[in-house]
Short mmCIF file of C-alpha atoms and ligand atoms in Angstrom, two decimals:
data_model
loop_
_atom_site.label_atom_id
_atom_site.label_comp_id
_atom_site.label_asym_id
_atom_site.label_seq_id
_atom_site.Cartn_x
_atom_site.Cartn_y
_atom_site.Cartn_z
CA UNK A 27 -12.59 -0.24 22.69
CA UNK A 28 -10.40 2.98 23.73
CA UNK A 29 -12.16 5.90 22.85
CA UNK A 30 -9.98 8.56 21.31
CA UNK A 31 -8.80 11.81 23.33
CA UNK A 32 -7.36 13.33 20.43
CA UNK A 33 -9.00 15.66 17.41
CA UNK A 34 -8.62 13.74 14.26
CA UNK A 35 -7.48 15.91 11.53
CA UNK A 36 -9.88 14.47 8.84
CA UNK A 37 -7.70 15.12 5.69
CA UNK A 38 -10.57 13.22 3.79
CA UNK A 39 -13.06 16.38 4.62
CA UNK A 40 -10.05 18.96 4.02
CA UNK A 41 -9.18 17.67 1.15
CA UNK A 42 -12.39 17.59 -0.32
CA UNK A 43 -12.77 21.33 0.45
CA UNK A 44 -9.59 21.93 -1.42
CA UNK A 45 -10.55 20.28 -4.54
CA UNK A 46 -13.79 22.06 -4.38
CA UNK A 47 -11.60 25.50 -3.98
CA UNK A 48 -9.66 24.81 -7.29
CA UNK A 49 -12.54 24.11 -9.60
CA UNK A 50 -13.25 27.52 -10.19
CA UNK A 51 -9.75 28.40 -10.53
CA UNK A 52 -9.55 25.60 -13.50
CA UNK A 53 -12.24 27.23 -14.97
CA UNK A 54 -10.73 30.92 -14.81
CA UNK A 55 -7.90 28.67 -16.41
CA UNK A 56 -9.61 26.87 -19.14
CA UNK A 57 -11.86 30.43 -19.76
CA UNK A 58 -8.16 32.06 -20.47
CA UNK A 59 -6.45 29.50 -22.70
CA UNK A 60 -9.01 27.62 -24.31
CA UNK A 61 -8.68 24.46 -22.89
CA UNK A 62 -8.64 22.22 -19.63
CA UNK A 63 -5.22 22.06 -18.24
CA UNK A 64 -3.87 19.03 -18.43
CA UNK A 65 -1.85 15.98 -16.59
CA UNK A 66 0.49 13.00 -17.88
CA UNK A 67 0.83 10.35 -15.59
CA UNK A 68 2.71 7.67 -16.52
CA UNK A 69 3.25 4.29 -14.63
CA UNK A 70 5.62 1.71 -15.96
CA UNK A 71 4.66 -2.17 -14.23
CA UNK A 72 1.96 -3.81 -12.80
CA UNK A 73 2.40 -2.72 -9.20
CA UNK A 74 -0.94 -2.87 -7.60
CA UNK A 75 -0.37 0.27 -5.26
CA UNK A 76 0.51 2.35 -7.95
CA UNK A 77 -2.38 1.09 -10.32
CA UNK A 78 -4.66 2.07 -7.70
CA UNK A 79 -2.56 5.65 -7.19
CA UNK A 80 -2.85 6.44 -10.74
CA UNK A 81 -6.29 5.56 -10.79
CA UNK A 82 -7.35 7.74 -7.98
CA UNK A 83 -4.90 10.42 -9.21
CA UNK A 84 -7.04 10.18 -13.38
CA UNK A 85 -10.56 10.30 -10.98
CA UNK A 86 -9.89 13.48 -8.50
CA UNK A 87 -7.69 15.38 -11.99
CA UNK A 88 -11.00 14.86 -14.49
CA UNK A 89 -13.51 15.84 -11.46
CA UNK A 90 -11.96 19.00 -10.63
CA UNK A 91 -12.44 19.93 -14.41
CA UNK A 92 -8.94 18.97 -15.94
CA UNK A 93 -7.51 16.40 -18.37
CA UNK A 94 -5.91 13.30 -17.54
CA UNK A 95 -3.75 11.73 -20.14
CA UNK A 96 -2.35 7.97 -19.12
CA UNK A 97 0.47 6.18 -20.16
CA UNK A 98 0.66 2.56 -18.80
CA UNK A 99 3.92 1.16 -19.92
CA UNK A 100 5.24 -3.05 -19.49
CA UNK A 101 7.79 -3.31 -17.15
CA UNK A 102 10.42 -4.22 -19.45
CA UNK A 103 9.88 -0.87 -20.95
CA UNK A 104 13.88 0.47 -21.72
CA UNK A 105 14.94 3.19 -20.19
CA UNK A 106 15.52 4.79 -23.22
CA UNK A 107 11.65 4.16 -24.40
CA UNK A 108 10.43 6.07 -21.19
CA UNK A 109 13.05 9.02 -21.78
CA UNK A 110 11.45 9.61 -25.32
CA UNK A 111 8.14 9.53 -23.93
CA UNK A 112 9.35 12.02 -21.43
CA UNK A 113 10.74 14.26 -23.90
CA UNK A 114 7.64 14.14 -26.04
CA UNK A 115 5.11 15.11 -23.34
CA UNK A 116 7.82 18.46 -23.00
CA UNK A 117 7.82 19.25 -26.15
CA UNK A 118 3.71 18.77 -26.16
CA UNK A 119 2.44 22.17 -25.45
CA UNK A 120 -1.00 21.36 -24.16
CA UNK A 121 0.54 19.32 -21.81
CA UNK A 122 1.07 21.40 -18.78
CA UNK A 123 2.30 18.79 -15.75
CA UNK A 124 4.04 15.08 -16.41
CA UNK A 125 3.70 12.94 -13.03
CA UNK A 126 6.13 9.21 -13.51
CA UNK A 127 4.81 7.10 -10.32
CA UNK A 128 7.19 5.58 -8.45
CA UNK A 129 9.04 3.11 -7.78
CA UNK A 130 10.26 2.29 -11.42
CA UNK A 131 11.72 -0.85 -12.29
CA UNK A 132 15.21 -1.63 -10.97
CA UNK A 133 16.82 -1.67 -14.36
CA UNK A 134 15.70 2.45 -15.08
CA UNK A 135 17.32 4.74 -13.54
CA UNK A 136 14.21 6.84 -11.46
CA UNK A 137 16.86 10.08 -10.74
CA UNK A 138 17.70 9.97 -14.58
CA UNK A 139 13.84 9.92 -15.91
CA UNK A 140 12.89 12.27 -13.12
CA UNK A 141 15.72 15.18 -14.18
CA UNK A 142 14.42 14.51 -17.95
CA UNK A 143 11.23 16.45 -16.85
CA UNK A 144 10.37 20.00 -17.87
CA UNK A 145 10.90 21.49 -14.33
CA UNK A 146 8.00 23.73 -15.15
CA UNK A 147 6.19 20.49 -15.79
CA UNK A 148 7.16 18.51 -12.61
CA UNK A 149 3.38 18.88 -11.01
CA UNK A 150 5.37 16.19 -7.95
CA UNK A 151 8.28 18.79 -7.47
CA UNK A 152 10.83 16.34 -7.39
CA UNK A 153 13.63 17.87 -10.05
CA UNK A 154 16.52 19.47 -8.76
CA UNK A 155 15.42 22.67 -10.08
CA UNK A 156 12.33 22.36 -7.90
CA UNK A 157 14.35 21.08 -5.22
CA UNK A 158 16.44 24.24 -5.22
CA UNK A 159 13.87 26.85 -5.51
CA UNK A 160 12.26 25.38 -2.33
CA UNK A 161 15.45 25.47 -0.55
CA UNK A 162 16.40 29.28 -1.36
CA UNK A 163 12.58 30.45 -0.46
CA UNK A 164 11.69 30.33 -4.46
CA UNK A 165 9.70 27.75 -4.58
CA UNK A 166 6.96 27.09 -7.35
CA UNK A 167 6.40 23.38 -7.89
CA UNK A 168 6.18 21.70 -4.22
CA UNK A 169 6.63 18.11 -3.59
CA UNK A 170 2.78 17.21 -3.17
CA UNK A 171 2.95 14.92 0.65
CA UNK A 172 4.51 17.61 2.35
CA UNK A 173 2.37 20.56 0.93
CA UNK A 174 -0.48 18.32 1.89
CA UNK A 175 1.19 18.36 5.21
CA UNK A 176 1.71 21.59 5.79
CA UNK A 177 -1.44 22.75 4.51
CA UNK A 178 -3.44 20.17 7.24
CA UNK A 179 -1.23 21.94 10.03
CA UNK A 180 -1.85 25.48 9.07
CA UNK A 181 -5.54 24.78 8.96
CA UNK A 182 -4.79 22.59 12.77
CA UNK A 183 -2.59 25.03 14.48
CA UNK A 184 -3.01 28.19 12.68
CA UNK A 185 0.07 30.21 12.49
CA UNK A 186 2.82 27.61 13.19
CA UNK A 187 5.93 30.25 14.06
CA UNK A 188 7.88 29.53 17.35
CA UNK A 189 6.56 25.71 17.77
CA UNK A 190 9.14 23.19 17.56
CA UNK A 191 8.73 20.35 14.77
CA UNK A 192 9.93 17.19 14.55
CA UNK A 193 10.71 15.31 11.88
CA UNK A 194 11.34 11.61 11.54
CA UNK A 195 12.41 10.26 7.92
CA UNK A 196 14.64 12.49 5.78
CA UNK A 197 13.54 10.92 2.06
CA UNK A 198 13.99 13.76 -0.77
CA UNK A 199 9.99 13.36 -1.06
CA UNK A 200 8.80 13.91 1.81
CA UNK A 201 11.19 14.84 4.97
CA UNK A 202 13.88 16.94 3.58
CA UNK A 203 11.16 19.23 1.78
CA UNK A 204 8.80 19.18 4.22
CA UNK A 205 11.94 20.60 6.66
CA UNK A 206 11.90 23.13 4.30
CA UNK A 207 8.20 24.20 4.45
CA UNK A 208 8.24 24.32 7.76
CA UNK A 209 11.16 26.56 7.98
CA UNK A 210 9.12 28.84 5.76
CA UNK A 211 6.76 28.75 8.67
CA UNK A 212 9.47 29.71 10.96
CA UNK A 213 8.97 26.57 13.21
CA UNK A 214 11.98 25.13 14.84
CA UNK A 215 12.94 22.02 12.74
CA UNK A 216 14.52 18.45 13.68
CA UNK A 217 14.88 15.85 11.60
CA UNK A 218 15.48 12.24 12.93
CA UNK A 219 16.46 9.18 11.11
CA UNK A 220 17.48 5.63 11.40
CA UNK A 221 20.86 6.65 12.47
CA UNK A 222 20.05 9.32 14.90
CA UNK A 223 20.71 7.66 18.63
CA UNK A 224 18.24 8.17 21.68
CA UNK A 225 15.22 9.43 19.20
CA UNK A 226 12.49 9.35 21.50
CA UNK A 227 14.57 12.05 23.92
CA UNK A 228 13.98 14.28 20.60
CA UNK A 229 10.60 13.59 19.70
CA UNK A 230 9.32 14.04 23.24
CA UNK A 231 10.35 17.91 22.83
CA UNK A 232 8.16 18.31 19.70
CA UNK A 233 4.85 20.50 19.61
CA UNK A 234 4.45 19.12 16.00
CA UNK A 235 5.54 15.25 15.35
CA UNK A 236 5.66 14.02 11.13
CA UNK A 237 6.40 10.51 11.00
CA UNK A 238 8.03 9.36 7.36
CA UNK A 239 9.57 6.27 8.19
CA UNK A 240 7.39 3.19 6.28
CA UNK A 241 7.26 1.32 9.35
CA UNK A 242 4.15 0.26 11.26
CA UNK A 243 3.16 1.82 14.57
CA UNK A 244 6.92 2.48 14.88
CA UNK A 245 5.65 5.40 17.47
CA UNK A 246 4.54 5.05 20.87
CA UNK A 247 3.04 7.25 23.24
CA UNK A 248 6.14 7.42 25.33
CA UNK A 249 7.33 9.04 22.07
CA UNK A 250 5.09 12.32 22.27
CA UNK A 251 4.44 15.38 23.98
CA UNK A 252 1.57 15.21 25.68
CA UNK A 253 -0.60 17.64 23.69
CA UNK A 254 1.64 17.32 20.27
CA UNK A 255 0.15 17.57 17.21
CA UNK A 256 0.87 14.27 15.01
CA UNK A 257 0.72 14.05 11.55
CA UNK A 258 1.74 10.49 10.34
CA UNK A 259 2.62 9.91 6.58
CA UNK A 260 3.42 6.50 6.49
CA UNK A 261 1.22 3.76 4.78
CA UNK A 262 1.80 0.27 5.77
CA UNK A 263 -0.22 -3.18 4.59
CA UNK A 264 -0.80 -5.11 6.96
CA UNK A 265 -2.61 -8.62 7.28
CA UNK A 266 -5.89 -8.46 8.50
CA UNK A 267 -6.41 -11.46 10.60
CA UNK A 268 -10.19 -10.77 11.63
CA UNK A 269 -11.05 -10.35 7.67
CA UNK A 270 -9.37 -13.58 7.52
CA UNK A 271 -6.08 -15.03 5.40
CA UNK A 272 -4.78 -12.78 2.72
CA UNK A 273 -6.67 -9.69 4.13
CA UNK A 274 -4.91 -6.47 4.59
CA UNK A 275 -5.51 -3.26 5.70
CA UNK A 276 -3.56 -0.05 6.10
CA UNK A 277 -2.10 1.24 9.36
CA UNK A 278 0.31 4.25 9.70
CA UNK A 279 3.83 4.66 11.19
CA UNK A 280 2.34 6.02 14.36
CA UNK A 281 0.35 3.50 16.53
CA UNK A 282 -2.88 5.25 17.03
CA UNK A 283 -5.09 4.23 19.43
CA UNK A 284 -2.30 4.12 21.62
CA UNK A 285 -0.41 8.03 20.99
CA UNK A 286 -4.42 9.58 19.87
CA UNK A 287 -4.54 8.96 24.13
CA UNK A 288 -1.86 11.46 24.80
CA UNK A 289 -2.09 13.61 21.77
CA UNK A 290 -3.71 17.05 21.09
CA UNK A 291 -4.53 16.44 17.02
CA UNK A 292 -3.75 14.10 14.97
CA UNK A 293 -3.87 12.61 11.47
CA UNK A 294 -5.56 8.85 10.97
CA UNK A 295 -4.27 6.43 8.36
CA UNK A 296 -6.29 6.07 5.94
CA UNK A 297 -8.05 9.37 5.33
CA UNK A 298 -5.16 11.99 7.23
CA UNK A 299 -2.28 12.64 4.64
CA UNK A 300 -3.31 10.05 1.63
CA UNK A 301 -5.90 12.23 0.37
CA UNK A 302 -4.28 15.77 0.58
CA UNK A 303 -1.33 14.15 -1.73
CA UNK A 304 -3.67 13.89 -4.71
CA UNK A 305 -5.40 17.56 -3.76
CA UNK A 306 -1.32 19.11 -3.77
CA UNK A 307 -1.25 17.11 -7.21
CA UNK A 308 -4.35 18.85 -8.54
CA UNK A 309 -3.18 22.30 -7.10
CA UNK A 310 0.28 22.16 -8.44
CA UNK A 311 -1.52 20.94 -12.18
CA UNK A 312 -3.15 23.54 -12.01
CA UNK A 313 -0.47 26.05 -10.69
CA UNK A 314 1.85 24.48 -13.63
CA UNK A 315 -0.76 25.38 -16.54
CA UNK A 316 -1.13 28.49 -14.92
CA UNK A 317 2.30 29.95 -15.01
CA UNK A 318 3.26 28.66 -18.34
CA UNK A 319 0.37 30.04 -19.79
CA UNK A 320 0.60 33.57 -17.97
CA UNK A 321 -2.43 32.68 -16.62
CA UNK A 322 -2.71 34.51 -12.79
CA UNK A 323 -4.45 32.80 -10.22
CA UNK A 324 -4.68 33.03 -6.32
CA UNK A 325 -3.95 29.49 -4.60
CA UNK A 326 -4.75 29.06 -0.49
P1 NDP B 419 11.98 6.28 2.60
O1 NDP B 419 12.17 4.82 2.79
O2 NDP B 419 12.55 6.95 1.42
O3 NDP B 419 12.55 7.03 3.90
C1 NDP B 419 12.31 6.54 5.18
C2 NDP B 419 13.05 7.37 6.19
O4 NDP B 419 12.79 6.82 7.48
C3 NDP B 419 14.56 7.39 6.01
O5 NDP B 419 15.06 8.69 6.19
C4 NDP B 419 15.06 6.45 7.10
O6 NDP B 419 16.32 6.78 7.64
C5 NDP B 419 14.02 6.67 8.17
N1 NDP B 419 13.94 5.52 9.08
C6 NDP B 419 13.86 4.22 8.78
N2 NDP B 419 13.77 3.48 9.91
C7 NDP B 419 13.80 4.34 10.94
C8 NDP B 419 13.76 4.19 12.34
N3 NDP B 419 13.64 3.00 12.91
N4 NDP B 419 13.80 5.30 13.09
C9 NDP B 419 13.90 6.51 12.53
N5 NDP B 419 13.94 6.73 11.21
C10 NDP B 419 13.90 5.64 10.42
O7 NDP B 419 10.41 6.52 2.72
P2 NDP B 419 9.47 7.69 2.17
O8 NDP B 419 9.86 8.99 2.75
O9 NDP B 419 9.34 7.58 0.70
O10 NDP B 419 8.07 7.21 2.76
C11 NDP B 419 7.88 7.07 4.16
C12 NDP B 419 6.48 6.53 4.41
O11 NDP B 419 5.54 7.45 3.93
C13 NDP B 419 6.17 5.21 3.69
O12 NDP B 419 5.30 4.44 4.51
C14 NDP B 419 5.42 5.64 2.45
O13 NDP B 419 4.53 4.65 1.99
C15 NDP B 419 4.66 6.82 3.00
N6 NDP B 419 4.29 7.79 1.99
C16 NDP B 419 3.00 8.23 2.01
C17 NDP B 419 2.58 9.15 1.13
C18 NDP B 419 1.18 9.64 1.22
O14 NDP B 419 0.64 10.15 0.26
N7 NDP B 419 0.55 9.55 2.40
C19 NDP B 419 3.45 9.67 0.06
C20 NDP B 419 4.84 9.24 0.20
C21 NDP B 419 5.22 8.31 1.13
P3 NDP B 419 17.67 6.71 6.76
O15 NDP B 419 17.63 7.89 5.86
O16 NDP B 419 18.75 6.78 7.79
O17 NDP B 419 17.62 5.40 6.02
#
């Protein structure tokens, strides 16, 4: 077996430390307004990767010293059913972040549901309100992948101003915010998509390389910089033939043992971006009962 030239960025470990970091901040929290604050998370279907989300997403919420309130709908929940459910977690005020995993069903409408949400509520930043704030340099609710990015590559590279970043996937969750972020940063920013001709002549300039594409070991080495820093979002299932027939296991956009040869740092799959999603979650929970409480609180 190759061994690995790269650092791994062990977002496992880091995010750990982070949900350490917030549990005294809950308690300043709960010591202020009487009570833990708390999360909705409501799934609609039997999806197995989102059962397992939401499950993970009820464990790391209660350990860090908050609530977790779940709503597990049928699939042929209306539209209409999940709206009202929606509305009522608003109007609930010890309610203080709603979370609706995606994907929904075909037949709701996931833009619809997603606008019904409180925007000081929306602990996964995805409302248009959100959206805007983050794109004028407001921002207070921050879609939680590309926080969790951005916070593994400011504790990586330290100050990231000057260095050139590129981008591949432009999804309203994760690349066009995460664009954002990083111009925050004052990095350089590309974004690359399916439609963008000659990529690897782009991605060969980056010092920093986030791969959002949802395809497996899409990336090569003859992709990289030598010495870039990779942080690769994707999470793919695929079968494991050594575990034998209707085994899986998870690789990432990025094939690893391949580009971790040429790279400088980067991020495995599992364990490198997975875990700092829920840890943004908790943070932005947290940040949510916060403000609407005029509760103030210093986040990293
Ligand atoms: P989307 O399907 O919404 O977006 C994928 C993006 O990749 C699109 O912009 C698409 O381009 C682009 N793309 C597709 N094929 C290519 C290609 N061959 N070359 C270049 N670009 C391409 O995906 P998401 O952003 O929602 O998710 C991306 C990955 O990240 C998935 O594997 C998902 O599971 C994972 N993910 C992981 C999370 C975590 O917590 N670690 C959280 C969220 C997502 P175009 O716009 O032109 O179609």
């Amino acid at each position: 077996m190759k061994t690995t030239k790269a650092k791994i960025i062990d977002g496992k470990a880091f995010s750990h430390q982070l949900n350490q970091s917030l549990i005294p901040i809950v308690k300043k929290v709960i010591g202020e307004i009487g009570r833990p604050p708390a999360l909705a998370v409501i799934l609609v279907g039997e999806d197995s990767a989102s059962q397992i989300y939401v499950h993970n997403k009820a464990k790391r919420t209660q350990e860090a010293g908050m609530k977790s309130v779940e709503h597990r709908l049928s699939s042929e929940t209306s539209e209409k059913t999940l709206l009202d459910l929606v509305t009522a977690l608003n109007e609930d005020n010890e309610i203080d972040g709603i979370l609706v995993q995606l994907p929904l069903p075909k037949h709701i409408n996931e833009h619809s549901v997603i606008q019904a949400i409180n925007p000081e509520k929306d602990v996964d930043g995805f409302h248009i309100v959100n959206a805007g704030k983050l794109a004028t340099g407001r921002s207070e609710l921050v879609p939680c992948t590309p926080l969790g990015c951005l916070l593994l590559l400011r504790d990586t590279l330290g100050d990231l101003s000057g260095l050139h970043a590129v981008i591949i996937g432009r999804s309203n969750i994760v690349g066009k915010p995460l664009a954002q972020l990083l111009l925050a940063e004052n990095t350089t920013v590309t974004i690359v998509h399916s439609k963008t001709k000659n990529i690897s002549e782009i991605t060969t300039q980056a010092d920093i390389l986030i791969v959002a594409v949802g395809q497996s070991e899409l990336v090569k080495s003859d992709w990289i910089k030598p010495g870039a820093c990779i942080i690769d979002v994707g999470i793919n299932r695929i079968a494991d033939l050594e575990k034998g027939k209707g085994k899986y296991r998870l690789v990432g956009d990025v094939d690893f043992l391949e580009v971790a040869q040429k790279a400088q740092f980067i991020t495995p799959v599992p364990g490198g971006v997975g875990p700092m999603t829920i840890s943004c979650l908790l943070r932005n929970t947290v940040a949510a009962a916060a403000k609407r409480n005029g509760v103030e609180i210093k986040l990293k």
